[in-house]
Structure formats: C-alpha cells, structure tokens
Coordinates of C-alpha atoms in Angstrom, one line a residue:
X1 CA -33.9 26.7 21.7
X2 CA -33.5 24.8 18.3
X3 CA -30.9 22.2 18.4
X4 CA -27.5 23.0 16.8
X5 CA -27.2 21.7 13.3
X6 CA -23.9 19.9 14.0
X7 CA -25.0 18.1 17.3
X8 CA -23.3 14.8 18.1
X9 CA -25.8 12.1 17.0
X10 CA -25.3 10.0 20.1
X11 CA -26.7 12.8 22.5
X12 CA -29.6 14.0 20.3
X13 CA -32.5 12.2 21.8
X14 CA -32.5 14.3 25.1
X15 CA -30.7 17.2 26.8
X16 CA -27.8 16.0 29.1
X17 CA -25.0 17.8 30.9
X18 CA -22.7 16.2 28.3
X19 CA -24.8 17.8 25.5
X20 CA -24.7 21.3 27.3
X21 CA -21.0 21.2 27.8
X22 CA -20.6 20.4 23.8
X23 CA -22.9 23.5 23.0
X24 CA -21.0 25.8 25.3
X25 CA -17.5 24.5 24.6
X26 CA -16.3 27.7 23.0
X27 CA -17.3 29.8 26.0
X28 CA -14.9 31.1 28.4
X29 CA -15.2 29.7 31.9
X30 CA -13.4 32.6 33.8
X31 CA -14.8 35.9 33.0
X32 CA -11.7 37.7 33.7
X33 CA -10.5 35.9 30.5
X34 CA -12.7 38.3 28.6
X35 CA -11.8 41.3 30.5
X36 CA -8.0 40.3 29.7
X37 CA -8.7 40.0 26.0
X38 CA -10.4 43.5 26.0
X39 CA -7.6 45.1 27.9
X40 CA -4.9 43.6 25.4
X41 CA -7.0 44.8 22.5
X42 CA -6.8 48.4 23.8
X43 CA -3.1 48.2 24.4
X44 CA -1.2 51.5 23.2
X45 CA 1.0 49.2 21.1
X46 CA 0.6 49.8 17.3
X47 CA 0.5 46.1 16.7
X48 CA -1.6 43.4 18.4
X49 CA 0.6 40.7 20.4
X50 CA 1.0 37.3 19.0
X51 CA -1.0 35.8 22.3
X52 CA -4.0 38.1 21.3
X53 CA -4.1 36.9 17.6
X54 CA -3.8 33.3 18.7
X55 CA -6.7 33.8 21.0
X56 CA -8.7 35.5 18.4
X57 CA -8.2 32.8 15.9
X58 CA -11.0 30.0 15.9
X59 CA -9.9 26.7 15.7
X60 CA -10.6 25.1 12.0
X61 CA -13.3 22.4 12.0
X62 CA -11.7 18.9 10.7
X63 CA -14.4 17.0 9.0
X64 CA -15.0 14.2 6.4
X65 CA -18.2 13.9 4.3
X66 CA -20.0 10.6 4.3
X67 CA -22.4 9.4 1.6
X68 CA -24.7 7.2 3.5
X69 CA -27.9 5.5 2.5
X70 CA -30.8 5.6 5.0
X71 CA -29.9 1.9 6.0
X72 CA -26.4 2.9 6.5
X73 CA -27.4 6.0 8.6
X74 CA -29.3 3.6 10.9
X75 CA -26.2 1.3 11.2
X76 CA -23.9 4.2 11.9
X77 CA -25.8 5.7 14.6
X78 CA -26.0 2.2 16.2
X79 CA -22.3 1.9 15.8
X80 CA -21.7 5.4 17.5
X81 CA -24.0 4.4 20.2
X82 CA -22.0 1.6 20.8
X83 CA -18.8 3.4 20.6
X84 CA -19.8 5.4 23.6
X85 CA -19.2 2.2 25.6
X86 CA -15.5 2.5 24.8
X87 CA -14.7 5.8 26.3
X88 CA -10.9 4.8 26.5
X89 CA -10.8 5.1 22.7
X90 CA -13.0 8.2 22.4
X91 CA -9.9 10.6 22.0
X92 CA -9.0 8.6 18.6
X93 CA -12.6 8.5 17.4
X94 CA -14.4 11.2 15.4
X95 CA -17.9 12.3 16.3
X96 CA -20.7 11.4 13.7
X97 CA -22.6 14.6 13.2
X98 CA -25.6 15.6 11.1
X99 CA -25.3 18.8 8.9
X100 CA -28.0 21.4 8.0
X101 CA -28.6 20.0 4.7
X102 CA -29.3 16.5 6.2
X103 CA -25.9 14.9 5.2
X104 CA -23.6 13.3 7.6
X105 CA -19.9 14.0 8.4
X106 CA -17.1 13.0 10.7
X107 CA -15.8 15.8 12.9
X108 CA -12.2 15.1 14.3
X109 CA -10.6 16.5 17.2
X110 CA -8.0 19.3 16.4
X111 CA -5.0 17.1 16.3
X112 CA -2.7 16.4 13.1
X113 CA -3.1 13.4 11.2
X114 CA -0.7 11.4 9.0
X115 CA -1.6 8.5 6.5
X116 CA 1.1 5.6 6.3
X117 CA 2.2 6.7 3.1
X118 CA 3.3 10.1 4.6
X119 CA 5.2 8.3 7.2
X120 CA 6.6 5.7 5.0
X121 CA 10.2 6.8 5.3
X122 CA 10.2 7.8 8.9
X123 CA 8.2 5.1 10.6
X124 CA 10.7 2.4 12.1
X125 CA 9.7 -1.2 12.5
X126 CA 9.3 -0.6 16.2
X127 CA 6.8 2.3 15.5
X128 CA 4.8 -0.1 13.1
X129 CA 4.7 -2.9 15.7
X130 CA 3.3 -0.4 18.2
X131 CA 0.7 0.7 15.8
X132 CA 0.0 -3.0 15.2
X133 CA -0.3 -3.9 19.1
X134 CA -2.9 -1.0 19.4
X135 CA -4.6 -1.8 16.2
X136 CA -5.0 -5.7 17.3
X137 CA -6.6 -4.6 20.5
X138 CA -8.9 -2.5 18.6
X139 CA -10.1 -4.9 16.2
X140 CA -10.7 -7.7 18.7
X141 CA -12.6 -5.6 21.2
X142 CA -14.6 -3.6 18.6
X143 CA -15.6 -6.8 16.6
X144 CA -16.4 -8.5 20.1
X145 CA -18.7 -5.4 20.8
X146 CA -20.3 -6.1 17.2
X147 CA -18.8 -2.9 15.5
X148 CA -17.6 -3.5 12.0
X149 CA -14.2 -1.8 12.2
X150 CA -12.2 -2.3 8.8
X151 CA -8.7 -0.8 9.1
X152 CA -6.6 -1.0 6.0
X153 CA -3.3 0.5 5.0
X154 CA -4.8 2.7 2.3
X155 CA -7.2 4.5 4.6
X156 CA -5.4 4.2 8.0
X157 CA -4.6 7.4 9.8
X158 CA -2.5 7.8 12.8
X159 CA -2.0 10.5 15.5
X160 CA 0.9 11.3 18.1
X161 CA 0.3 9.1 21.3
X162 CA 0.3 11.2 24.4
X163 CA 4.2 10.4 24.8
X164 CA 4.7 12.8 21.5
X165 CA 7.0 10.0 20.1
X166 CA 4.7 7.0 19.0
X167 CA 1.7 7.0 17.0
X168 CA -1.9 5.6 17.5
X169 CA -4.4 4.6 15.0
X170 CA -7.4 6.7 14.3
X171 CA -10.5 4.5 14.4
X172 CA -12.8 6.0 11.5
X173 CA -13.2 3.1 9.0
X174 CA -16.5 1.2 9.5
X175 CA -18.7 -1.1 7.5
X176 CA -21.9 0.8 7.7
X177 CA -23.5 -2.2 6.0
X178 CA -23.4 -4.3 9.0
X179 CA -25.7 -3.5 12.2
X180 CA -24.5 -4.1 15.6
X181 CA -27.6 -6.1 16.5
X182 CA -27.8 -8.1 13.2
X183 CA -27.6 -11.8 14.3
X184 CA -26.6 -13.0 10.9
X185 CA -23.3 -11.1 10.8
X186 CA -20.3 -13.6 11.5
X187 CA -18.4 -11.4 13.6
X188 CA -15.7 -13.9 14.6
X189 CA -15.1 -14.4 11.0
X190 CA -15.1 -10.7 10.1
X191 CA -12.4 -10.2 13.0
X192 CA -10.3 -13.2 11.9
X193 CA -10.3 -11.8 8.4
X194 CA -9.6 -8.1 9.6
X195 CA -6.6 -9.2 11.5
X196 CA -5.3 -11.3 8.7
X197 CA -5.4 -8.5 6.2
X198 CA -3.9 -5.7 8.5
X199 CA -1.4 -7.9 10.0
X200 CA 0.0 -9.0 6.9
X201 CA 0.2 -5.4 5.4
X202 CA 1.9 -4.1 8.5
X203 CA 4.4 -6.9 8.7
X204 CA 5.4 -6.5 5.3
X205 CA 5.7 -2.3 5.8
X206 CA 7.9 -3.3 8.9
X207 CA 9.9 -5.6 6.8
X208 CA 10.4 -2.4 4.2
X209 CA 11.4 -0.2 7.3
X210 CA 13.9 -2.7 8.2
X211 CA 15.6 -3.1 4.9
X212 CA 15.7 0.7 4.6
X213 CA 17.2 1.3 8.2
X214 CA 19.5 -1.4 8.6
X215 CA 22.1 -3.9 6.8
X216 CA 20.4 -6.8 8.8
X217 CA 18.2 -9.1 6.8
X218 CA 15.6 -11.4 8.5
X219 CA 13.3 -13.9 7.0
X220 CA 9.4 -13.0 6.9
X221 CA 6.6 -15.5 6.1
X222 CA 4.5 -14.3 2.9
X223 CA 3.7 -17.8 1.8
X224 CA -0.1 -17.6 1.9
X225 CA -0.6 -14.1 0.9
X226 CA 1.5 -13.1 -2.4
X227 CA -1.6 -10.9 -3.4
X228 CA -1.3 -8.7 -0.2
X229 CA 2.5 -8.4 -1.0
X230 CA 1.8 -6.9 -4.4
X231 CA -0.8 -4.6 -2.7
X232 CA 1.6 -3.0 -0.3
X233 CA 4.3 -2.8 -2.8
X234 CA 2.4 -1.1 -5.4
X235 CA 0.8 1.2 -2.7
X236 CA 4.3 2.3 -1.2
X237 CA 6.5 2.0 -4.3
X238 CA 9.8 1.1 -2.6
X239 CA 13.0 1.3 -4.4
X240 CA 13.9 -1.7 -6.5
X241 CA 16.4 -3.3 -4.0
X242 CA 13.9 -3.2 -1.2
X243 CA 11.2 -4.4 -3.6
X244 CA 13.3 -7.4 -4.8
X245 CA 14.3 -8.4 -1.2
X246 CA 10.6 -8.6 -0.2
X247 CA 9.7 -10.5 -3.4
X248 CA 12.3 -13.0 -3.1
X249 CA 11.0 -14.1 0.4
X250 CA 7.4 -15.0 -1.2
X251 CA 7.2 -18.7 -1.4
X252 CA 3.8 -18.9 -3.3
X253 CA 2.8 -17.9 -6.6
X254 CA -0.3 -16.0 -7.9
X255 CA -1.2 -14.6 -11.3
X256 CA -1.3 -11.1 -9.8
X257 CA 2.3 -11.6 -8.2
X258 CA 3.6 -13.0 -11.7
X259 CA 2.3 -10.1 -13.6
X260 CA 3.7 -7.6 -11.0
X261 CA 7.0 -9.0 -11.2
X262 CA 7.2 -9.0 -15.0
X263 CA 6.1 -5.3 -15.1
X264 CA 8.5 -4.2 -12.8
X265 CA 11.3 -5.7 -14.2
X266 CA 10.6 -5.2 -17.6
X267 CA 9.7 -1.4 -16.6
X268 CA 13.4 -1.1 -15.1
X269 CA 14.8 -2.7 -18.6
X270 CA 13.3 0.3 -20.3
X271 CA 15.5 2.9 -18.4
X272 CA 19.0 1.3 -19.5
X273 CA 20.8 3.3 -21.9
X274 CA 23.2 1.9 -24.5
X275 CA 26.8 1.3 -23.5
X276 CA 30.1 0.5 -25.4
X277 CA 31.7 -1.2 -22.3
X278 CA 30.6 -2.5 -19.0
X279 CA 27.9 -1.0 -17.1
X280 CA 28.7 1.2 -14.1
X281 CA 28.7 -0.5 -11.0
X282 CA 25.4 0.7 -9.9
X283 CA 23.6 -0.5 -13.0
X284 CA 25.3 -3.8 -12.9
X285 CA 23.9 -4.3 -9.3
X286 CA 20.3 -3.2 -10.6
X287 CA 20.5 -5.7 -13.3
X288 CA 21.9 -8.5 -11.2
X289 CA 19.4 -7.9 -8.5
X290 CA 16.5 -8.0 -10.7
X291 CA 17.8 -11.4 -12.6
X292 CA 17.9 -13.0 -9.0
X293 CA 14.4 -12.0 -8.3
X294 CA 13.4 -13.2 -11.9
X295 CA 15.1 -16.7 -11.0
X296 CA 13.0 -16.9 -7.8
X297 CA 9.9 -16.1 -9.9
X298 CA 10.6 -19.0 -12.1
X299 CA 11.1 -21.1 -9.3
X300 CA 7.7 -20.5 -7.4
X301 CA 5.8 -20.4 -10.8
X302 CA 7.1 -24.0 -12.0
X303 CA 6.1 -25.1 -8.3
X304 CA 2.7 -23.6 -8.8
X305 CA 2.4 -25.2 -12.3
X306 CA 3.2 -28.7 -10.8
X307 CA 0.2 -31.3 -10.7
X308 CA -2.3 -28.9 -12.0
X309 CA -4.3 -28.2 -15.1
X310 CA -2.4 -26.0 -17.7
X311 CA -3.7 -22.4 -17.9
X312 CA -3.1 -20.3 -20.5
X313 CA -2.3 -17.3 -18.1
X314 CA 0.3 -19.3 -16.5
X315 CA 2.1 -20.1 -19.6
X316 CA 1.8 -16.5 -21.0
X317 CA 3.5 -15.2 -17.7
X318 CA 6.2 -18.0 -18.3
X319 CA 6.8 -16.9 -21.7
X320 CA 7.2 -13.1 -20.3
X321 CA 9.8 -14.4 -17.8
X322 CA 11.9 -16.1 -20.3
X323 CA 11.8 -13.0 -22.5
X324 CA 12.9 -10.9 -19.7
X325 CA 15.6 -13.7 -18.7
X326 CA 17.2 -13.4 -22.2
X327 CA 17.1 -9.4 -22.1
X328 CA 18.8 -9.3 -18.6
X329 CA 21.4 -12.1 -19.5
X330 CA 22.3 -10.0 -22.6
X331 CA 22.7 -6.9 -20.5
X332 CA 24.8 -8.6 -18.0
X333 CA 27.3 -10.5 -20.3
X334 CA 27.6 -8.8 -23.8
X335 CA 30.6 -6.8 -24.2
X336 CA 28.9 -3.7 -25.5
X337 CA 24.9 -2.8 -25.9
X338 CA 24.2 -0.6 -28.9
X339 CA 20.3 -0.7 -28.2
X340 CA 19.0 2.3 -26.3
X341 CA 16.5 1.4 -23.5
X342 CA 16.4 -2.1 -24.4
X343 CA 14.2 -1.6 -27.6
X344 CA 14.6 -4.7 -29.6
X345 CA 17.4 -6.1 -27.8
X346 CA 16.4 -9.8 -27.8
X347 CA 15.9 -9.8 -31.7
X348 CA 19.0 -8.0 -32.2
X349 CA 21.2 -10.4 -30.3
X350 CA 19.4 -13.6 -31.4
X351 CA 22.2 -14.4 -34.0
X352 CA 25.2 -12.8 -32.0
X353 CA 28.5 -15.0 -31.7
X354 CA 30.4 -16.0 -28.9
X355 CA 32.9 -13.3 -29.4
X356 CA 30.1 -10.6 -28.7
X357 CA 30.1 -11.6 -24.9
X358 CA 32.7 -11.2 -22.1
X359 CA 33.2 -15.0 -21.4
X360 CA 32.1 -18.2 -22.9
X361 CA 30.1 -18.9 -20.0
X362 CA 28.2 -15.5 -20.4
X363 CA 27.6 -16.5 -24.0
X364 CA 26.2 -20.1 -23.1
X365 CA 23.8 -18.7 -20.6
X366 CA 22.4 -16.4 -23.2
X367 CA 22.2 -19.5 -25.7
X368 CA 20.3 -21.4 -23.1
X369 CA 17.9 -18.6 -22.3
X370 CA 16.9 -18.4 -26.0
X371 CA 16.3 -22.0 -26.1
X372 CA 14.1 -21.8 -23.1
X373 CA 12.1 -18.9 -24.7
X374 CA 11.7 -20.9 -27.9
X375 CA 10.2 -23.8 -25.8
X376 CA 7.9 -21.5 -23.9
X377 CA 6.6 -20.0 -27.1
X378 CA 5.9 -23.4 -28.4
X379 CA 4.0 -24.5 -25.3
X380 CA 2.1 -21.3 -25.3
X381 CA 1.1 -21.7 -29.0
X382 CA 0.1 -25.5 -28.4
X383 CA -2.2 -24.6 -25.8
X384 CA -4.0 -22.0 -27.9
X385 CA -1.8 -18.8 -27.3
X386 CA -1.1 -16.5 -30.2
X387 CA 2.1 -14.9 -31.0
X388 CA 1.7 -11.9 -33.1
X389 CA 3.5 -11.5 -36.4
X390 CA 4.7 -14.9 -37.1
X391 CA 7.0 -14.8 -33.9
X392 CA 7.8 -11.2 -33.6
X393 CA 6.3 -10.5 -30.3
X394 CA 6.2 -7.2 -28.6
X395 CA 6.3 -7.5 -24.8
X396 CA 3.4 -5.7 -23.3
X397 CA 2.5 -7.4 -20.0
X398 CA 0.7 -5.8 -17.1
X399 CA 1.2 -2.2 -16.9
X400 CA 3.7 -1.8 -19.6
X401 CA 0.8 -1.3 -22.2
X402 CA -0.3 1.8 -20.2
X403 CA 3.2 2.9 -19.2
X404 CA 4.5 2.6 -22.8
X405 CA 7.6 0.8 -21.7
X406 CA 8.9 -2.4 -23.4
X407 CA 6.7 -2.5 -26.2
X408 CA 9.5 -2.5 -28.7
X409 CA 11.5 -5.5 -27.1
X410 CA 11.1 -8.2 -29.6
X411 CA 12.1 -11.5 -30.6

C-alpha cells in the first residue's frame, strides 16, 4: 500500500504502531457503533437526529501552508524529529506534513486557536503572566534542545488549557534556517534574545491589561527597550489614556519612540473641532493627558541629547515637539478656538493678545512655547535643516503624511 500523501514526516522512515494508529485514526474501534449508525439512519423519523448529523460530519483539517527551501525542509524535519522527545508539548505542537504536490504544511489538532489581538480586551494580567510562565519554560527547554523556537506577539497563538479557563501557547514558530546539529549556532544567545523580546512584549501587554481593568497604577521598567514599547502600542492600539500611561513610564529615548509620540499626539490634535467656549470635560482631559505625555517626551529627549554629537533627526523631532506644545497650550488656554481640527492654529494665534486667553498664566505659557519653537527652528536650520516657505512649515511627521492629518498646522 502506498504511503498517505499527508503522513507525519517524523514517522515516514518505517512502519510503526504509531503510524498505523495515525492511518486508521478515522475508523471505529467498536463495530457496534457502525450498526448503531445504520439503525439511526433507518429511523421512521422524517428528520435525522442532531446526534447522527454530528457523527456524519467529518472534522475539518486545520492547516497552515509553509514555503520552505530544500535546506529549510531538512532543518524542519530535524526540528520535528527533535520535538518527538518533548512529548509533554505534543498537544501544543502541530504536525509537519508533506502534501501530494511536494509542499509542506502544519496540521493542527482540532481545537480553537486565538491570537493575542483577539484576546486583547479579555486577557487579564494574571492570564498573561500564566502564558509567559509557560512560554519561558518552552523557550528555555527547546533552545537547550537546539530547537530554534522564536515566539513573537504578532504570531503567537493560544489554546485553552485543560482547566478550561487559562491559556497555553501553541508552539508553531521556528527559525528553519538553524539546524539542530549546527555547532556554529549560538544557542545560549538566541535563548537570551528570545526571552528578552517576548518577556518585554508580554510585560507591556500585562500593564495595558492592568490599566484597563483597575484604577491601580504600578511602575514598569521599560528603560532599555523603547522600540519594543512602540511595537506593542502600534500592534494593539490601546486607547489614548492607556497609551500615554505606558509612554510616560519609558525612561529612555529612541528616534522611533520620538516619531511615534509626535504622530500619535499630532493625530489626536487633528480630531478636535472648533469651540466658542471651554472644551467639554472629556476633550479637556484628552488634551491635558497628551500635554503631560509630551512634557515627558521633552525630558527623555533632552537627556538623550546630552553629551552626544548633534543629530539632525533629533533636532527635527524636537522641532516637532515644540510645534505640538504650542498647539496643545493654545487648545488648553484660549478662550475660544475658531480653527476646525487644529488646521493653521499655530500660525493663527502667533499674534494673539493676552485677552484671548483665560488667564495671564495661560498666555505666558503659550508665549514661552512660541519662543521655544523659534529657538528650535533656529537650531534646526543652523545644523543644515530646511524649513519650507521661509518659515511656514507644515507638520508632516511620521505617519501623518500618509494619514493626511496635521498637514495644515502651520507657523
């Protein structure tokens, strides 16, 4: 008998009892089951029972196609041979199968899977901690066995644990360029890197869950990985208050972080309508929260620029921050804002008098922000930066250019 087109590769080399069980997995063990099925189908009832319909319906195959080179196929076969030694994880690992056309695919057990984005609003911090505990064990033991397991928040999928309430990670993301028997692979370094990345991502996700589910606030340590913070926030897109709470805990600046903060706060400014009196309470909270986050961004940017060679990209970001600072302060302190969606607000109020603001302190804070903006422009130009149209500059930072947001805020 020719072998099945979809045999598990780890069992392809010879016939074994496990292979026979795989081939005959769909057959009934008790012959009376077949007789019972026939008897139900011959019932005098005009409609088949739900039990007979359920038994007649085959389980759908759950697969994921793989695009592997010949070298990667060899690595994949070796990885899954090695995985046979970790039977404790077999329920969370798909089978590597070869199709009739010669391609390869993963075939999963018939259970439901979720990705992290689908569970973002239901996972608690304790759930995430439980997932991380299992992941940490998986990463350590598989790398010690020279299996290049590389989980990531964007590809990680989960299944329900046997208790029916908690979740367990499915092990299906591997680096098929690294062979289990390659002596040149730095397995200890790969393990450390994978633990660092995945641990940081889940730590931030757990913090977002805490901010969502309770009023308690605790300090997280994001000092060394601002780019990972940006990756998580861009992927999960939390509300602005949760986003800002996380951003204000980042103690180290990066260019990616600066662009993200400018784009997010700028995009929010674009949503504010004109007003003839004070903002409503919710909008005022949004503006104040963004302003607090922007002040924190100034602090870590200034610290970053100390005792360093001046970089034009940092000066451009500082320029962006000052422009946003002026716009937010106008929104906070002006008696009325006749500019819809903040278009041209910085230019419009550049010559406004003190009586345009609700207090003298508010007017002075806006005036100081304008002075800071002019100094940022001067410094930027002195280092070779260009400001278009003789000082009239459209704010198009980061994703704003593609999102068509604050392109009309000008000075």
